[in-house]
Every structure is written in structure tokens, then in C-alpha cells.
């Protein structure tokens, strides 16, 4: 299969009160029926995700959320799931009708602004309002009044009809124009390699390796090397010495799986740059500088400190699992035995992090950059440092200095700590 991974797609989330036509809007954008549409309010319960290509936007993930004005215990659960979507939203569409904004919409707008999520107000059902809309015997409103109010609030909006298709193409163009610049992040190796460079990937084939295939970070790194007009070489750690001895032209960089960092460091000459897939993804998916800052907390851990180990995916855990087994063992060996580890995976990332001294996060290859940045920023905002697996492993084995040499700013930051 040759599909853009979900984590690399623009995430467009549709928010709004119940029965605003959110599901119908997704169907209109996609030009196919992918969401439940009903005349009854509150049909959508959990967020609905659909990855697809939308011309002229490109590969996207559309997210249909439950009505934010839902009530009762089930409503609270729906709202909680809607809030989880905010962490991964690249651009939001807030659907309203002629009634305008209410308290729920205003709360969402505040959340968009607090999280730096670009958003577009979409006034739906304009086909039903040629003149006015009657609220009560004493109050009438028309579309012009609503437009005036939104302009006064300096909000970006568009009038649409999912029923007739009015302005749907214009909305697509607004999505393109309003998408965040950070979504188009640099390539995995942008600024680190030049055309013609030789790059060696060290890929262990062990019990954790998927049968018959490479993992996503390895595949994406290979593609980025080829796109950069460089020459890629791949070998197992057991063949690394022989591979390096056969080079007539010295390779620019060796990239390894973090779990064998120590072994590989001992085999790679000091005049060749060395880093790991996980550290590359710290920059590609997250904020390398903030994660390097977070590594400082590894020096300050004390007995009894609580550490949260967070994985973005829900892979099958094995007896030598990196997050639940190897990392805690290494930390207890090199720092302190008496440390209190807690674990979360998938979407179960806590909003309250203040009980923890440190957060160790995976590389984030299965989530989009927006969510990874949101997780990092949530920790920083609560004064809880965040560091990823690759940086942690390099630090524990005394080679973080070397692993950061190819990133001049991060290298300077680390050596200044």
C-alpha cells in the first residue's frame, strides 16, 4: 500500500453544537458520505476519523466531533473526547447557523486561541434564510446582523450550505490558506545533509522488529534521504563494522535505533556524525530544543520521584518492551533504584501532569506534529520537563554530547546547561 500515514496528514476537525450539520459538512468536503447524518440532534457520539485525499488540499484526516452542547453523563464523555481532538487539530471549522455564537461556541473559540489553532467560522444553512430567522415574538435576526457581529469580533468566517454546496470550494481554499505553517515541517534531515552525502542506517533485526517490514520512522527516513539526493546504506548492527570498512568515501552520518546506541557508538569513528531515529523525530515531530531542555531533569532525579512514560501508540508489549521494561531498568541502573514509574499509551495522555517530576515520551511517529507539540507544551506549561526516549537513552549511556553534534543549536544548548 502506498498511502500517506495519518500522522503526516493535515488534521481538519469539525466542531459545533448538535444538529449544526457537522457530519453533512464533512460529507460535502469529502464529496462522499463518510459520516452519520440524521435529523436528530446528537447522532455523532465518538469522534469519527477519515483519512483521504481532498482536491486541492491533498492528504488530510477529517475529524467529525460530537456536539459540544451535549448534556448528561454521556454528553460529558462526548465533550471529553471532543477536547482530546483539540490536541491534534491543525485547523478547525466551527459550524454555526443563523442563531450565531452561544456559550459553547465562545468557549471553543477561546480554546482555539489558547492552543494557537487556526479556525474558520462556517455559517451553515444559509439556504434556509433568505430574509430573516424568527427567534421569538419579540426578536428577529437576519444574516447581515450575524455577519456584522462576527466582523466586530474580528473572526474569520464564511457562509455555506452543505445542502446546495454553496461556497464549499471556497471553504477548501480558505483551509489551504489558513493551515498552520508548522504543519509543513522541514524534512526529517533538512539542513543536516547535502546532495551526494552517504548516510548509513543501522537497523537491528530482533524480537521487537516487525516481521518482513521496516518500522515507519525507518521508512520515512529512507525516503527523506532519497528526496535529498543522498545515498542511503542500511545494515544490521552485527554488520556495521564491516560496512564502514568497505566505504571508499566516508559517510556523513550514521543513524541508529536508540536501543543499540552504546554498541553503535563504539563502532562508529568519532569523525562521523552519529544520532538516532528517535532524536531525529524529536525535531521532526516535536520541539528538539524543549526536549533537550527537558533532558536536564534526568540529572536531578531523586529517590521517590514520579516519572510518566508515555507512548503514543498501542503496540503489543513484549517482554523486552522499550518503554515499560528497558527504559525503567536503565534509569534505575544509572540514576536511582527507587523511582516511581507510571505508564500511559495511545490517547490516554493526562491533562494534569503536576504530580510528575519528568515525562519520558516516545518519538511520536504515530501521532501528528500538532499533538506532539501539544503534549510537550502541556508539560512545559505545568513546569514538568519532557524528554523523549532517544535523548534519554543517549544520556544514560554517556553519548548525548555526540548524538547532538549534528544539531548545532541543540548541541550548544545542551553543553550550556
mmCIF file with all atom_site columns, N, CA and C in Angstrom, residues 18 65 92 94 109 153 162 169 208 348 390:
data_model
loop_
_atom_site.group_PDB
_atom_site.id
_atom_site.type_symbol
_atom_site.label_atom_id
_atom_site.label_alt_id
_atom_site.label_comp_id
_atom_site.label_asym_id
_atom_site.label_entity_id
_atom_site.label_seq_id
_atom_site.pdbx_PDB_ins_code
_atom_site.Cartn_x
_atom_site.Cartn_y
_atom_site.Cartn_z
_atom_site.occupancy
_atom_site.B_iso_or_equiv
_atom_site.pdbx_formal_charge
_atom_site.auth_seq_id
_atom_site.auth_comp_id
_atom_site.auth_asym_id
_atom_site.auth_atom_id
_atom_site.pdbx_PDB_model_num
ATOM 1  N N  . UNK A 1 18  ? -24.821 20.586 18.582 1.00 0.00 ? 18  UNK A N  1
ATOM 2  C CA . UNK A 1 18  ? -25.545 19.479 17.957 1.00 0.00 ? 18  UNK A CA 1
ATOM 3  C C  . UNK A 1 18  ? -26.448 19.992 16.830 1.00 0.00 ? 18  UNK A C  1
ATOM 4  N N  . UNK A 1 65  ? -16.653 15.625 15.203 1.00 0.00 ? 65  UNK A N  1
ATOM 5  C CA . UNK A 1 65  ? -16.768 15.550 16.663 1.00 0.00 ? 65  UNK A CA 1
ATOM 6  C C  . UNK A 1 65  ? -18.216 15.573 17.112 1.00 0.00 ? 65  UNK A C  1
ATOM 7  N N  . UNK A 1 92  ? -9.305  24.147 12.528 1.00 0.00 ? 92  UNK A N  1
ATOM 8  C CA . UNK A 1 92  ? -10.652 23.816 13.000 1.00 0.00 ? 92  UNK A CA 1
ATOM 9  C C  . UNK A 1 92  ? -11.700 24.563 12.200 1.00 0.00 ? 92  UNK A C  1
ATOM 10 N N  . UNK A 1 94  ? -15.570 25.682 12.884 1.00 0.00 ? 94  UNK A N  1
ATOM 11 C CA . UNK A 1 94  ? -16.641 25.792 13.873 1.00 0.00 ? 94  UNK A CA 1
ATOM 12 C C  . UNK A 1 94  ? -17.939 26.086 13.124 1.00 0.00 ? 94  UNK A C  1
ATOM 13 N N  . UNK A 1 109 ? -13.873 28.830 20.915 1.00 0.00 ? 109 UNK A N  1
ATOM 14 C CA . UNK A 1 109 ? -13.028 29.860 20.301 1.00 0.00 ? 109 UNK A CA 1
ATOM 15 C C  . UNK A 1 109 ? -11.880 30.223 21.231 1.00 0.00 ? 109 UNK A C  1
ATOM 16 N N  . UNK A 1 153 ? -16.116 41.023 16.022 1.00 0.00 ? 153 UNK A N  1
ATOM 17 C CA . UNK A 1 153 ? -15.258 40.163 16.849 1.00 0.00 ? 153 UNK A CA 1
ATOM 18 C C  . UNK A 1 153 ? -13.964 39.786 16.129 1.00 0.00 ? 153 UNK A C  1
ATOM 19 N N  . UNK A 1 162 ? -24.358 23.180 3.083  1.00 0.00 ? 162 UNK A N  1
ATOM 20 C CA . UNK A 1 162 ? -23.945 21.808 2.756  1.00 0.00 ? 162 UNK A CA 1
ATOM 21 C C  . UNK A 1 162 ? -25.011 21.134 1.898  1.00 0.00 ? 162 UNK A C  1
ATOM 22 N N  . UNK A 1 169 ? -16.236 24.940 -2.262 1.00 0.00 ? 169 UNK A N  1
ATOM 23 C CA . UNK A 1 169 ? -14.913 25.060 -2.887 1.00 0.00 ? 169 UNK A CA 1
ATOM 24 C C  . UNK A 1 169 ? -14.137 26.235 -2.296 1.00 0.00 ? 169 UNK A C  1
ATOM 25 N N  . UNK A 1 208 ? 11.799  -7.352 18.606 1.00 0.00 ? 208 UNK A N  1
ATOM 26 C CA . UNK A 1 208 ? 10.921  -6.196 18.508 1.00 0.00 ? 208 UNK A CA 1
ATOM 27 C C  . UNK A 1 208 ? 10.686  -5.727 17.089 1.00 0.00 ? 208 UNK A C  1
ATOM 28 N N  . UNK A 1 348 ? -4.483  8.089  25.955 1.00 0.00 ? 348 UNK A N  1
ATOM 29 C CA . UNK A 1 348 ? -4.613  8.323  27.396 1.00 0.00 ? 348 UNK A CA 1
ATOM 30 C C  . UNK A 1 348 ? -3.467  9.179  27.943 1.00 0.00 ? 348 UNK A C  1
ATOM 31 N N  . UNK A 1 390 ? 14.905  8.667  22.765 1.00 0.00 ? 390 UNK A N  1
ATOM 32 C CA . UNK A 1 390 ? 16.246  8.680  22.189 1.00 0.00 ? 390 UNK A CA 1
ATOM 33 C C  . UNK A 1 390 ? 17.209  9.550  22.969 1.00 0.00 ? 390 UNK A C  1
#
